[in-house]
PDB file of C-alpha atoms and ligand atoms in Angstrom:
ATOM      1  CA  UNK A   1       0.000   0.000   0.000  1.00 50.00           C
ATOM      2  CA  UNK A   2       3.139   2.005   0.820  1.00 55.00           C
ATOM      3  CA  UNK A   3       4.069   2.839  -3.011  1.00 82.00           C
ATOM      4  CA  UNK A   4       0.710   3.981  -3.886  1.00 94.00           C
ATOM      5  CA  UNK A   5      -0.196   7.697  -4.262  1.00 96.00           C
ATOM      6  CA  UNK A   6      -2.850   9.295  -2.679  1.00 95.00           C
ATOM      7  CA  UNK A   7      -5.328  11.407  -4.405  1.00 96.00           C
ATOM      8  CA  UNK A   8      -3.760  14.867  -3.585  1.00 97.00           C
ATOM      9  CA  UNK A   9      -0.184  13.732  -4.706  1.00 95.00           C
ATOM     10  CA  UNK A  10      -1.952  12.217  -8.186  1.00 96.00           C
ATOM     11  CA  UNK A  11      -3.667  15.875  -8.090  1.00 96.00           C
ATOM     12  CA  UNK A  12      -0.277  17.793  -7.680  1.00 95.00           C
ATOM     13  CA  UNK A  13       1.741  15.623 -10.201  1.00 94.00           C
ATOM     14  CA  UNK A  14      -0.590  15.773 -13.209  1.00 94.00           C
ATOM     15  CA  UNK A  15      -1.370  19.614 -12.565  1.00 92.00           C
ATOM     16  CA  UNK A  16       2.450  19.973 -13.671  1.00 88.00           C
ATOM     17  CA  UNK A  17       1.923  18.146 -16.284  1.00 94.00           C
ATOM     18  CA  UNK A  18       1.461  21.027 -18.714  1.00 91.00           C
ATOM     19  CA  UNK A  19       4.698  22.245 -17.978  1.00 93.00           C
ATOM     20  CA  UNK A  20       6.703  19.566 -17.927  1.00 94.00           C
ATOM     21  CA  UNK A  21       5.324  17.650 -20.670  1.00 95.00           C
ATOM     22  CA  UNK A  22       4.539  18.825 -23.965  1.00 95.00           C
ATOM     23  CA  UNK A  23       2.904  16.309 -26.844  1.00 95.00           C
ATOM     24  CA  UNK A  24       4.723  15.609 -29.209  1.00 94.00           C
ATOM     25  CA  UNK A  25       3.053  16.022 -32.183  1.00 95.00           C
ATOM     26  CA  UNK A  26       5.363  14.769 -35.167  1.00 97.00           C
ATOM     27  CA  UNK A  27       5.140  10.962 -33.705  1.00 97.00           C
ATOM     28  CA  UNK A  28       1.617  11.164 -34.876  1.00 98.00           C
ATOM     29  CA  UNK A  29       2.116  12.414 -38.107  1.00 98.00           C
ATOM     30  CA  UNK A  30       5.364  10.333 -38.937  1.00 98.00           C
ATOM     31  CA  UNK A  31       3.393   7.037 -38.434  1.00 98.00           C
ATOM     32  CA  UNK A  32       0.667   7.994 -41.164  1.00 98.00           C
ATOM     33  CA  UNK A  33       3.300   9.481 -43.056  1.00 97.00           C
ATOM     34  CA  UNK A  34       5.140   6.500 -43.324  1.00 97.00           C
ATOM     35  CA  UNK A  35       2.082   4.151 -44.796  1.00 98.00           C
ATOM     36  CA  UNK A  36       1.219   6.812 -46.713  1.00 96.00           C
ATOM     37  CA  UNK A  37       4.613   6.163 -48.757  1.00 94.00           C
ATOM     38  CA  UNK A  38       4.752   2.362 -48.486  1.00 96.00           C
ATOM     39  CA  UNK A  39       4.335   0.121 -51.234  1.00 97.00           C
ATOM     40  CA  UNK A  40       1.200  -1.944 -50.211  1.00 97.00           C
ATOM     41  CA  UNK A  41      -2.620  -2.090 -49.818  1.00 97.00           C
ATOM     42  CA  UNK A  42      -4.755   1.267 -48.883  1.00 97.00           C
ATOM     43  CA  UNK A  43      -6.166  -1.441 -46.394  1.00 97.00           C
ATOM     44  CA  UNK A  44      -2.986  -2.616 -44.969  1.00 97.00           C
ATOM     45  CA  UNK A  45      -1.947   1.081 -45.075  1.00 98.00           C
ATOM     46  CA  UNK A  46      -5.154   2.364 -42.930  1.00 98.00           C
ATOM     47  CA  UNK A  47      -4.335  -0.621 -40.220  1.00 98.00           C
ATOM     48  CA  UNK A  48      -0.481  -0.142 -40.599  1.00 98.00           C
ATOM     49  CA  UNK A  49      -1.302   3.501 -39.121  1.00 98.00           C
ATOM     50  CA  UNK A  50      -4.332   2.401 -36.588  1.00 98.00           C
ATOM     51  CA  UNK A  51      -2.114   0.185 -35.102  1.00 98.00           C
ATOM     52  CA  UNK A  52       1.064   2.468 -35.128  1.00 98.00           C
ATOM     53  CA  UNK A  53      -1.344   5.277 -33.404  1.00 98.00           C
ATOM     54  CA  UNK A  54      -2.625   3.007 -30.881  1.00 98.00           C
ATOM     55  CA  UNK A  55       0.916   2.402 -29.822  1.00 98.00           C
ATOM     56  CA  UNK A  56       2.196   6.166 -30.005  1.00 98.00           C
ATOM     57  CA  UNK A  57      -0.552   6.978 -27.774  1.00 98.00           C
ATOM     58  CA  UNK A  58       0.756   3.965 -25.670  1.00 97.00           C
ATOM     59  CA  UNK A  59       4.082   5.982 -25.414  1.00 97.00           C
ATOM     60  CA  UNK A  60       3.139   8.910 -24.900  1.00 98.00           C
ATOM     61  CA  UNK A  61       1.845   7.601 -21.601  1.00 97.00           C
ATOM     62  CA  UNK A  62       4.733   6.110 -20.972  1.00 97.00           C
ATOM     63  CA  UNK A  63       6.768   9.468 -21.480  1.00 97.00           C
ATOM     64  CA  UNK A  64       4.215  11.169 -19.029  1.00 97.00           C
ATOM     65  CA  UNK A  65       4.585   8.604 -16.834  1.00 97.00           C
ATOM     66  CA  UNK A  66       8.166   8.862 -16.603  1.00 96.00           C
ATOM     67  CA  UNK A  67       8.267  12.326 -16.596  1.00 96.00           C
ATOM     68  CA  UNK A  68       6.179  12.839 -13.411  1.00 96.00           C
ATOM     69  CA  UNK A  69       7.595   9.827 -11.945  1.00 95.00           C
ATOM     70  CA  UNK A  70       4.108   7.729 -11.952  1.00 95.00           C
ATOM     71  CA  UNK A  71       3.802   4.496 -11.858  1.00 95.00           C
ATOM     72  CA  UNK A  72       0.635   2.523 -12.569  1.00 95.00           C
ATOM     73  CA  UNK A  73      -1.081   0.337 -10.287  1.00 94.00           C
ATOM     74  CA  UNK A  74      -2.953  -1.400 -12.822  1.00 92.00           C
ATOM     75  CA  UNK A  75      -2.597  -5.308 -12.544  1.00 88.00           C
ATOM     76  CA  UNK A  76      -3.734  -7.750 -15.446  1.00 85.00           C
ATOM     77  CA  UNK A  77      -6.326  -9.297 -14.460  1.00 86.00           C
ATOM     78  CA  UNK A  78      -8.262  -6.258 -12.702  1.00 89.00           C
ATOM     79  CA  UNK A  79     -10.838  -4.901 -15.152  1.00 95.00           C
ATOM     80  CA  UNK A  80     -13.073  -2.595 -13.188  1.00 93.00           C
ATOM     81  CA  UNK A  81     -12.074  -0.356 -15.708  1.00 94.00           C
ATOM     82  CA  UNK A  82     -13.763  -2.331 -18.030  1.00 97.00           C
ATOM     83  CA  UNK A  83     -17.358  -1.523 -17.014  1.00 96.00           C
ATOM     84  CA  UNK A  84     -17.970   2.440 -18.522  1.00 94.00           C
ATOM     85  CA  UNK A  85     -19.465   2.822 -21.445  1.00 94.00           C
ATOM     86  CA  UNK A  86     -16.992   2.893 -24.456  1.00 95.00           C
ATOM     87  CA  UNK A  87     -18.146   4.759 -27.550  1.00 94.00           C
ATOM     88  CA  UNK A  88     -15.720   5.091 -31.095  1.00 96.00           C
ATOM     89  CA  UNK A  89     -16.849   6.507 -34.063  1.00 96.00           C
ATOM     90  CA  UNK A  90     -17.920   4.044 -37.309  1.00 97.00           C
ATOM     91  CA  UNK A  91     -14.333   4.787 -38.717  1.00 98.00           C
ATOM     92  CA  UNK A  92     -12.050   3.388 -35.359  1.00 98.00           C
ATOM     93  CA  UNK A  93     -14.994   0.542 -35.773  1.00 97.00           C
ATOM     94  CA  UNK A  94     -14.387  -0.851 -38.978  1.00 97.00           C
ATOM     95  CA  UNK A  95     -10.556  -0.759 -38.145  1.00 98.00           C
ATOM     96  CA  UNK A  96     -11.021  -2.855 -35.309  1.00 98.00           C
ATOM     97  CA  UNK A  97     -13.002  -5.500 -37.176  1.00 97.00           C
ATOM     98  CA  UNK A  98      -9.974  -5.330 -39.941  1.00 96.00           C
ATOM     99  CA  UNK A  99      -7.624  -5.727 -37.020  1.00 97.00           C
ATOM    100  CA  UNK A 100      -9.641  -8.795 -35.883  1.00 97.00           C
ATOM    101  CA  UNK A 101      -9.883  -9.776 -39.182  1.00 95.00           C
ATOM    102  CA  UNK A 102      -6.252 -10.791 -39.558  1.00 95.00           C
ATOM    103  CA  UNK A 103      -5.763 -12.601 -35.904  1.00 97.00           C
ATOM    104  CA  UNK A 104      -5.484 -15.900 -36.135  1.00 97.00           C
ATOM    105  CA  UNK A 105      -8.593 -17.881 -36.868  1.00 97.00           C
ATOM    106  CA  UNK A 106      -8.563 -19.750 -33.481  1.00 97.00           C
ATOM    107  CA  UNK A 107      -9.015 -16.191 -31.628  1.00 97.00           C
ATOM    108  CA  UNK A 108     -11.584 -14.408 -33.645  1.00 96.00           C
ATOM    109  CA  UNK A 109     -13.929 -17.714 -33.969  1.00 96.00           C
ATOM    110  CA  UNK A 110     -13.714 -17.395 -30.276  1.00 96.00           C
ATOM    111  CA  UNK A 111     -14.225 -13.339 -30.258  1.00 97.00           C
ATOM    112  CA  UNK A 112     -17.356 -14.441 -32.429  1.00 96.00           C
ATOM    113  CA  UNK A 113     -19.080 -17.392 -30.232  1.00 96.00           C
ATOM    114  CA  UNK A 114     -17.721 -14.603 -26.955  1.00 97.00           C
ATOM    115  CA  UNK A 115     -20.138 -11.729 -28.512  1.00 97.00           C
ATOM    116  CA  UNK A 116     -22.926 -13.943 -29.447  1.00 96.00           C
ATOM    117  CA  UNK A 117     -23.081 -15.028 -25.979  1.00 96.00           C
ATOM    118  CA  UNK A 118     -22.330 -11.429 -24.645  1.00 97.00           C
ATOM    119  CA  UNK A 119     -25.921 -10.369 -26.717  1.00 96.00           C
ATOM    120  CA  UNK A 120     -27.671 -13.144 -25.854  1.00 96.00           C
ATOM    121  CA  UNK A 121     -27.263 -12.640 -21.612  1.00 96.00           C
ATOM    122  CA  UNK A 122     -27.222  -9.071 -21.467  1.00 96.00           C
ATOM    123  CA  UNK A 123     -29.719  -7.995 -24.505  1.00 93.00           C
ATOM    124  CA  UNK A 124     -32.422  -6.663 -22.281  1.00 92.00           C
ATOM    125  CA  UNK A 125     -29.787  -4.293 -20.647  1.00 91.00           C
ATOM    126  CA  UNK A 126     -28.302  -3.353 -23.305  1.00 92.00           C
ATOM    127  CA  UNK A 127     -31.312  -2.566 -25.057  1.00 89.00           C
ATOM    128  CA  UNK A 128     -32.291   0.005 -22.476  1.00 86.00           C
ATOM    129  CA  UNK A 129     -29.220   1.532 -22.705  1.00 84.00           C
ATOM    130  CA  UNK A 130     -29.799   2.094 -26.577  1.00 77.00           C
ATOM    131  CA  UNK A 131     -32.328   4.728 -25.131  1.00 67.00           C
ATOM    132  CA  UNK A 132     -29.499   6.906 -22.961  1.00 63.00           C
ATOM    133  CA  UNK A 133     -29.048  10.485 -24.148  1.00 68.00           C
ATOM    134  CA  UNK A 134     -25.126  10.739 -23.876  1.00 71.00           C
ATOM    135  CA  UNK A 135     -25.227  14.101 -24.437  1.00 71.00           C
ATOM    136  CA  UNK A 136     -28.183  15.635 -22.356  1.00 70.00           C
ATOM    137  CA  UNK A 137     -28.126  12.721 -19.688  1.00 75.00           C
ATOM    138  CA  UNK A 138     -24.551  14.123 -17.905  1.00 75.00           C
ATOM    139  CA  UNK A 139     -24.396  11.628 -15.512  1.00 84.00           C
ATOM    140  CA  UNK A 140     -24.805   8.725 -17.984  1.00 85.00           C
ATOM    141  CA  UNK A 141     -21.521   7.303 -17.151  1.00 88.00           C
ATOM    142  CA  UNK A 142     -22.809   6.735 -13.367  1.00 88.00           C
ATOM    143  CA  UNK A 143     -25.795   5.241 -14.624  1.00 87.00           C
ATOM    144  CA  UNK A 144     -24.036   3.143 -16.821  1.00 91.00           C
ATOM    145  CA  UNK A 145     -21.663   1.803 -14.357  1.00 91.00           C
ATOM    146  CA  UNK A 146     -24.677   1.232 -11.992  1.00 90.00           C
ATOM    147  CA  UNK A 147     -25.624  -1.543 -14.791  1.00 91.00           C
ATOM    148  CA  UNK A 148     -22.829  -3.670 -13.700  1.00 93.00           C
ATOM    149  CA  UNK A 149     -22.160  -4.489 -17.574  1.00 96.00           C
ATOM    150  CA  UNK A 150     -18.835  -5.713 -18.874  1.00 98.00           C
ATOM    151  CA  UNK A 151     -17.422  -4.461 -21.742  1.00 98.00           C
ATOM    152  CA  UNK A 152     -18.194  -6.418 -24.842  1.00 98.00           C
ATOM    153  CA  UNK A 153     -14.519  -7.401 -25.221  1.00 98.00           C
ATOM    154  CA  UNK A 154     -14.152  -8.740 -21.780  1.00 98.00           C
ATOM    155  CA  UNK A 155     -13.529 -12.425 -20.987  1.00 97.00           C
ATOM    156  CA  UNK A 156     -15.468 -12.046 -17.802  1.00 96.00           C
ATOM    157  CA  UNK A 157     -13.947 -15.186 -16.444  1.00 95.00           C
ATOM    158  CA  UNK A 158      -9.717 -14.384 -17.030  1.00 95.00           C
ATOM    159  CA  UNK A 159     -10.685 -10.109 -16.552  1.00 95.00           C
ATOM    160  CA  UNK A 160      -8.810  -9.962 -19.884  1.00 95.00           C
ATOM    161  CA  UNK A 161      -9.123  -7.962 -22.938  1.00 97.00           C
ATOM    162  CA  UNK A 162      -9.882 -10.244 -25.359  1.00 97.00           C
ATOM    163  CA  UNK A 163      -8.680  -7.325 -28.172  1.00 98.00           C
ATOM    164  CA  UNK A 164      -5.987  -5.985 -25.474  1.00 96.00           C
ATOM    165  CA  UNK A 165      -3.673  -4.661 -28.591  1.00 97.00           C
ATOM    166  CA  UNK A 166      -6.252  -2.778 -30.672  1.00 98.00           C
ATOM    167  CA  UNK A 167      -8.449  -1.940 -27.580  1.00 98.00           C
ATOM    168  CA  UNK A 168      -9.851   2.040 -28.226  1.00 98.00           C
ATOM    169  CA  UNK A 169      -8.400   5.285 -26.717  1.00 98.00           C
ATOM    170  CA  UNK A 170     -10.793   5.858 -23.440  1.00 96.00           C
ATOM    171  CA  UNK A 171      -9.426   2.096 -22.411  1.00 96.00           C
ATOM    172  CA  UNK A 172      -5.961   3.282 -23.247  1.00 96.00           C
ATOM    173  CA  UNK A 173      -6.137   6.468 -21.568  1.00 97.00           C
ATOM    174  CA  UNK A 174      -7.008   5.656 -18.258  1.00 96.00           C
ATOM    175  CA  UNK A 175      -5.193   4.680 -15.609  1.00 96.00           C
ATOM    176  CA  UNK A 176      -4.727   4.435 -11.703  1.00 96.00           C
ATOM    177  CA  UNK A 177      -1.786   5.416  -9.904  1.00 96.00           C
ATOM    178  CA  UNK A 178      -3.770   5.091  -6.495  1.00 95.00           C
ATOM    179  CA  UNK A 179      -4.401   1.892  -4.492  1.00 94.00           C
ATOM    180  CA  UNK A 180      -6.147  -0.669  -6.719  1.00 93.00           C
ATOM    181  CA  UNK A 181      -8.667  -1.051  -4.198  1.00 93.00           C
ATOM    182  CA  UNK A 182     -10.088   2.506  -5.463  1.00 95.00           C
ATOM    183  CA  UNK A 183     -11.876   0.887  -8.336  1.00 93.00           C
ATOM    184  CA  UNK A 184     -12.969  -2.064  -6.630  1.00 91.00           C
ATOM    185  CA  UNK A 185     -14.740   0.074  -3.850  1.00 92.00           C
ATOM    186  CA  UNK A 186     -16.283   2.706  -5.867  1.00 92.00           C
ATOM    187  CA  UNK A 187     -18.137   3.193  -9.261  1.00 91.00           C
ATOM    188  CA  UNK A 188     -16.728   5.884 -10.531  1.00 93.00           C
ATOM    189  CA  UNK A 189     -13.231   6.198  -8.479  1.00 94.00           C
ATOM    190  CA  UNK A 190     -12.155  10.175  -8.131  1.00 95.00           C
ATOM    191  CA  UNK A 191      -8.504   9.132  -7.926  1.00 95.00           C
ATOM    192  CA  UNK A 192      -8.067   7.732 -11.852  1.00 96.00           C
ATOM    193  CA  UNK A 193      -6.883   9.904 -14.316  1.00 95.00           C
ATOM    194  CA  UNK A 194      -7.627  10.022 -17.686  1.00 96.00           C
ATOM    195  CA  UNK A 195      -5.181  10.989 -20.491  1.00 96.00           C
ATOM    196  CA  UNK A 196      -7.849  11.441 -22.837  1.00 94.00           C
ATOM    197  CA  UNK A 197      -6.338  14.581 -24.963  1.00 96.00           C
ATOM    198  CA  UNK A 198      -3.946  11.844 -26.910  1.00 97.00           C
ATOM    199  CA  UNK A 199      -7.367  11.257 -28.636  1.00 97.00           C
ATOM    200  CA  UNK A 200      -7.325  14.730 -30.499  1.00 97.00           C
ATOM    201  CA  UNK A 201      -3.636  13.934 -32.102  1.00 97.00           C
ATOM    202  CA  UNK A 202      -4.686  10.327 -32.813  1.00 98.00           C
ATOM    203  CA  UNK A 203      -7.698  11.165 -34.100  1.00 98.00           C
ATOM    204  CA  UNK A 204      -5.820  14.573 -36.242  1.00 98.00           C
ATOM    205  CA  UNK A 205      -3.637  12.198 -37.863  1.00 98.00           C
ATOM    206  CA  UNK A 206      -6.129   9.290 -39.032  1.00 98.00           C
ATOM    207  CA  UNK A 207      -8.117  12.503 -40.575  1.00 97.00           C
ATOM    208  CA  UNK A 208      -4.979  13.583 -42.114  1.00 97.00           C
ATOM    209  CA  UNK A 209      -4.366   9.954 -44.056  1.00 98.00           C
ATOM    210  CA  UNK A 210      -8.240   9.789 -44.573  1.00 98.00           C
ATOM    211  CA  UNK A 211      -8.113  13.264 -45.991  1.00 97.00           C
ATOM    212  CA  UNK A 212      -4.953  12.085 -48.121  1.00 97.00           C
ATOM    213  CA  UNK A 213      -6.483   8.715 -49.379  1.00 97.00           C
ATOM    214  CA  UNK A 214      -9.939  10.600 -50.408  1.00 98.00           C
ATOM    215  CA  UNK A 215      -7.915  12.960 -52.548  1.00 97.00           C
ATOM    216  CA  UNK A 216      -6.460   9.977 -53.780  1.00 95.00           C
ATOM    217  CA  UNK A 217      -9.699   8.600 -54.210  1.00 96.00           C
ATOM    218  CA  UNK A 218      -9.082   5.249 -52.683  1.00 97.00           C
ATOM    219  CA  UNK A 219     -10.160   5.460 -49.026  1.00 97.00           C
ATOM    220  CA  UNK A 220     -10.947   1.166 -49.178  1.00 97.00           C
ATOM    221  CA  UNK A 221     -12.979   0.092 -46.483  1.00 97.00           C
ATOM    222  CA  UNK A 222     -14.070   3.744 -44.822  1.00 98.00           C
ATOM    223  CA  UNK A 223     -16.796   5.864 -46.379  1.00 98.00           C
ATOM    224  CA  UNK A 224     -14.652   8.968 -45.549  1.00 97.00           C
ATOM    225  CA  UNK A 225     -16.084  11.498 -43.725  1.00 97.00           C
ATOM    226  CA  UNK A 226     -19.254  10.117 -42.922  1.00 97.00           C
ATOM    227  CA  UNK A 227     -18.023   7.360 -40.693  1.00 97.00           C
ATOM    228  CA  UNK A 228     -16.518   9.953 -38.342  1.00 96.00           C
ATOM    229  CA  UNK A 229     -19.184  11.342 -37.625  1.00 94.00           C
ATOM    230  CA  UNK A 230     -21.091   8.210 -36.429  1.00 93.00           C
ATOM    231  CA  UNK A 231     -20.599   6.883 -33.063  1.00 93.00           C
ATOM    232  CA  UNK A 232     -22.226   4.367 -31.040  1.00 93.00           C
ATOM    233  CA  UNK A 233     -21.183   1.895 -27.999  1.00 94.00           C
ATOM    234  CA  UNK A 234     -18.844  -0.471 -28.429  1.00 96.00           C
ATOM    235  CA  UNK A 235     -20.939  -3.309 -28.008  1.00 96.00           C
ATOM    236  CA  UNK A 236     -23.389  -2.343 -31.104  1.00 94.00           C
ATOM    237  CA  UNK A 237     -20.608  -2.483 -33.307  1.00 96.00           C
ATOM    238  CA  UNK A 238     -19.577  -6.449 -32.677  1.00 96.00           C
ATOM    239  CA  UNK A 239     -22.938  -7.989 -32.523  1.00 88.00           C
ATOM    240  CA  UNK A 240     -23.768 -11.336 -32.474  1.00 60.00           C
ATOM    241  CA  UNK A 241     -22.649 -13.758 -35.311  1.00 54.00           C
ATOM    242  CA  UNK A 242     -21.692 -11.186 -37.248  1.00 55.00           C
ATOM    243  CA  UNK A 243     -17.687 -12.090 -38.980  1.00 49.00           C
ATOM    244  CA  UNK A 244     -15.709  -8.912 -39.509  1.00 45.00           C
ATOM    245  CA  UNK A 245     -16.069  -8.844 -43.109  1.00 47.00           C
ATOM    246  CA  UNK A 246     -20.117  -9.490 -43.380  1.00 47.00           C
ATOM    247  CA  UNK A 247     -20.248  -6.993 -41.028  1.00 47.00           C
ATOM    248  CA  UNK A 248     -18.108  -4.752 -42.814  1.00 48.00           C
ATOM    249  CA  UNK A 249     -20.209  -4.718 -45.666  1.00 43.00           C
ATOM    250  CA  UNK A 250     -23.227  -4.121 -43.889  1.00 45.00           C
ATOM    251  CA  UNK A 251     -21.781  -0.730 -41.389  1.00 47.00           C
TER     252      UNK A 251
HETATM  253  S1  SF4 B   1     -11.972  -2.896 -25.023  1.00 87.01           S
HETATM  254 FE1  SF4 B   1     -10.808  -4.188 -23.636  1.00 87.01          FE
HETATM  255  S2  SF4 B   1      -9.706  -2.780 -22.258  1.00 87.01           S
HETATM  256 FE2  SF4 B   1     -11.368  -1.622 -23.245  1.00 87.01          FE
HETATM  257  S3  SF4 B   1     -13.106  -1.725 -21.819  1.00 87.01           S
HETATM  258 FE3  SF4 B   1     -13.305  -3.397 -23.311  1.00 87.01          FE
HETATM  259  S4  SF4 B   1     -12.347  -5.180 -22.337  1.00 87.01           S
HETATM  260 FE4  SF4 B   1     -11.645  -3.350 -21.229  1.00 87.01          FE
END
């Protein structure tokens, strides 16, 4: 218990953070420069950047981290995390499923038979939830996490991301540097922090590419810019039954 923060030093670390830390931008833009050049697909090129985002946001933490000396107290295996609502736009969808698309066929059959299942026990809820006003309820994340309801991608029985390498931004973005037991004891712990303004530069560069491709008029797989604006819960984009690629065609 010793080497975990309490809330007021988490407060007085990250409120330096501005002026110790500044983003660094080009890391962004380099990785959707890069595909932009190579010699392959435009749909290896759009997942060649997701995937290279993902992990510069990943870094980026990392840098913060050791910047203002913070060290996580996440475990694997802990997921309480793993019970707020997680909305991406149609765009960050569609790359998932291509992400999923190319694991090996052992681990998306099971991703496949896992949301099936996932619809089939908590349907009812998450039908009522289809109702929530995101934007005029402002305590719909309390609401939500009142629900009890596990994340779509979460192998309830391990507490692991079953899509732990492509999982979105808010997942990536938040972390405790408190006493685990935080989460565990309350709904909507005030000691987490969220790094959720990576999501702007992540989100700046896909454009970028997108922007690139559609002047290139080849965008593949994303019906650019319509599928940014579109956003919905993670668990109405991987439905039951549905493989990556017949769902593809139908988003
Ligand atoms: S995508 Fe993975 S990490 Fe994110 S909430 Fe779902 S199970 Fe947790």
């Amino acid at each position: 218990m010793g080497n975990y923060l309490s809330f007021q030093e988490i407060q007085d670390k990250c409120g330096n953070l501005h002026e110790k830390y500044q983003i660094d931008e080009d890391k962004f833009y380099n990785v959707v420069e890069g595909w932009a050049e190579a010699s392959t697909t435009t749909e290896e090129k759009l997942l060649g950047s997701f995937r290279g985002l993902l992990q510069v946001v990943s870094g980026e933490i990392e840098t913060i981290e050791n910047t203002l000396e913070l060290k996580p107290s996440c475990r694997m295996g802990c997921a309480f995390c793993c019970y707020y609502p997680i909305i991406i736009n149609k765009m960050e969808a569609k790359l998932m499923k291509q992400a999923i698309e190319s694991f090996p066929e052992e681990r998306r059959e099971k991703l496949q038979v896992h949301w099936k299942e996932y619809h089939r026990k908590y349907g009812r809820q998450l039908e009522e939830l289809q109702s929530v006003e995101t934007d005029a309820d402002k305590d719909f994340k309390q609401h939500y996490r009142q629900k009890q309801l596990p994340c779509v991608m979460l192998d309830t029985v391990t507490n692991q991301c079953m899509a732990y390498e492509i999982r979105p931004i808010p997942c990536r973005t938040y972390v405790n540097y408190a006493d685990p037991a935080v989460c565990e004891k309350s709904l909507m712990p005030k000691e987490t922090v969220s790094f959720e303004f990576l999501y702007g530069e992540y989100m700046g560069a896909l454009n970028e590419f997108l922007q690139y491709l559609y002047e290139e008029e080849n965008t593949a797989f994303i019906d650019y810019p319509n599928d940014l604006y579109t956003q919905d819960y993670l668990f109405n984009w991987f439905k039951d039954g549905d493989s990556p690629q017949n769902r593809q065609k139908s988003l």
